[in-house]
């Protein structure tokens, strides 16, 4: 039987396990990336592992999230990251060099290799034919230390593309269409492979827009073949030698096949407050727009920006609209400046922001109260923009630019001049924004700079055999890590300071949660479906752990979050009967007995008054050991890597 792309890359990197869906596989990891908001925790963990130097082929620390520097905190974190990277053999991408996923695609990703990154959009590199996973910082630290990365062997989905996109329709619309079809939990437990004749018409950055938003589907990862298009992209980046052809066998078997005819697609828009709340742009053309933001790791490539520049050229944006542009990398910005496109953008009235995540994570440019914000980003969760009642819509760069001009949501298919943009034969290459680490000798004496914002890694407690605790919070379906541990300019600078962060845990759902959790011993959280979707931030596990949460019970969990809970020593359980969700209430006291047996046998029984509730506990032997040790760091400390 033939193999899929993912099965081939997994087979070539498998250290143990078997490839039956549902079994655990241990993978050798070739490359790692971190970003600053999750990186500080990852490197604190690495320092605790007593490994002098990383063991991967390439590890890189990007600074792209926390670049506002409204006080000493972010700057201290940057210094810490730069010094720890230099010492441990990690390259350092300086603030301003660009968004991790965009820079990685341009300069470092390699077809056929494995990559894990402490950011949920790491699958962006799947656009190059790389098998790339988002992971918690602790898992990334373990991989840097030479440890395996463990995944549950996913099912294989295939999306067949036919035809080609019409002018005004883009890769972003393909991403939004698949979200409409599958929803934010439709990709859970699956790897999504993209194929069919239609992919030949998509450039690498377009493919990367699609694999990037596979994260919003909850997919384990997404991947395209590495073909002639990939080869040309790598050659244009001066990296022809990095190319290897990667493709699925013709007789590869998929669990589900979805067909999309690119020629039939029209511009799509995700409405507030979920990326799968997808409609057609044309339906919403009476909505007035206050703000338009173009950029983020989904849509900040040179081609995206050139198309925007061409739409804006010689025109002015509507007076009531604020337009921001954040090119994805210094390479993109330099090339825009050189060819004059930047001038066209600026002349239209746009505001130029740094090559960083910026407004995507609430780092500036929050909308006005109740404001309508059109963004080329990938997430529009409630409050994420920094404005609690902001109405955030997700669109393509073409829709964004067309709407900025008219001041209303505008279907770009209705404007006359949609330019055709082709990628250059040669990109401008300047890697001076990436600092090489010290050599091994110099590294021995190098000092890691630790400002007062860097606090200790919080300590997990071993899971006991029985637990009595109360439900401190009951929440609904699709709770995101942005609900659990919000980001934004006010809070993000404290990502290395768990005690401070803890004051904001679940702020959007229930501001009294932190105090209540602290006052309860053995707190339990009750969630619905897809609990913990979205970001890879392990703070969404570490902070509840710090507040005394020992167990989360949900109808189902998102992949990265459940791994983060286990790594933090929090027991994740799923309701065997979903109806029990309605029976349980905030404040109920639950008694869990024989947890160790339950972990082994797959079910734990909770007693609430005189009622018994069956909870599924699907943990591998390794995960059980991690929980019994009190989290991944303790497990590694006991020789478990
Ligand atoms: C996000 O898009 O939510 C983030 C910010 O990039 C996160 C990482 C983080 O929370 O630091 C992610 O996607 O993993
Ligand atoms: Fe940055 Fe936004 Fe991409 Fe997250 S989704 S990495 S915040 S640009």
Short mmCIF file of C-alpha atoms and ligand atoms in Angstrom, two decimals, residues 35-39 64-66 100-101 117-122 134-135 215-216 297 357 360-361 378-379 381 384 481-482 485-487 492 495 534-539 560, ligand 1:
data_model
loop_
_atom_site.label_atom_id
_atom_site.label_comp_id
_atom_site.label_asym_id
_atom_site.label_seq_id
_atom_site.Cartn_x
_atom_site.Cartn_y
_atom_site.Cartn_z
CA UNK A 35 9.26 32.81 19.55
CA UNK A 36 9.73 35.25 22.40
CA UNK A 37 6.30 34.95 24.04
CA UNK A 38 6.70 31.20 24.56
CA UNK A 39 10.47 31.01 24.21
CA UNK A 64 8.47 38.76 16.91
CA UNK A 65 5.59 38.85 19.41
CA UNK A 66 6.67 41.09 22.30
CA UNK A 100 8.99 33.48 12.85
CA UNK A 101 6.90 31.50 10.34
CA UNK A 117 7.94 25.16 17.22
CA UNK A 118 6.53 26.72 20.37
CA UNK A 119 3.82 28.35 18.31
CA UNK A 120 0.68 26.78 16.93
CA UNK A 121 1.26 28.14 13.42
CA UNK A 122 4.53 26.23 12.96
CA UNK A 134 3.10 23.41 16.95
CA UNK A 135 4.02 22.32 20.47
CA UNK A 215 -4.00 25.26 12.95
CA UNK A 216 -7.49 26.79 13.07
CA UNK A 297 2.12 34.94 9.63
CA UNK A 357 2.97 39.93 14.88
CA UNK A 360 -2.63 39.94 15.53
CA UNK A 361 -1.84 39.34 19.19
CA UNK A 378 -5.92 33.76 11.28
CA UNK A 379 -7.77 34.27 14.57
CA UNK A 381 -11.39 35.18 19.06
CA UNK A 384 -7.91 38.98 21.16
CA UNK A 481 -6.17 29.47 25.09
CA UNK A 482 -6.89 33.19 24.58
CA UNK A 485 -4.60 32.96 29.35
CA UNK A 486 -5.22 36.16 27.40
CA UNK A 487 -2.39 37.91 25.56
CA UNK A 492 2.21 39.58 27.15
CA UNK A 495 5.04 35.65 29.92
CA UNK A 534 -5.87 27.89 19.38
CA UNK A 535 -2.46 28.92 20.57
CA UNK A 536 0.27 26.58 21.80
CA UNK A 537 0.94 28.78 24.85
CA UNK A 538 1.73 26.45 27.73
CA UNK A 539 0.93 29.34 30.04
CA UNK A 560 -1.44 20.89 21.85
C1 LIG B 1 -1.09 33.09 18.71
O1 LIG B 1 -1.22 33.30 17.51
O2 LIG B 1 -2.04 32.89 19.49
C2 LIG B 1 0.32 33.03 19.28
C3 LIG B 1 0.49 34.22 20.13
O3 LIG B 1 1.26 33.09 18.24
C4 LIG B 1 0.47 31.74 20.05
C5 LIG B 1 1.68 31.63 20.85
C6 LIG B 1 1.62 32.38 22.12
O4 LIG B 1 0.60 32.41 22.77
O5 LIG B 1 2.66 32.93 22.47
C7 LIG B 1 0.35 30.48 19.19
O6 LIG B 1 -0.27 30.51 18.16
O7 LIG B 1 0.83 29.41 19.60
#
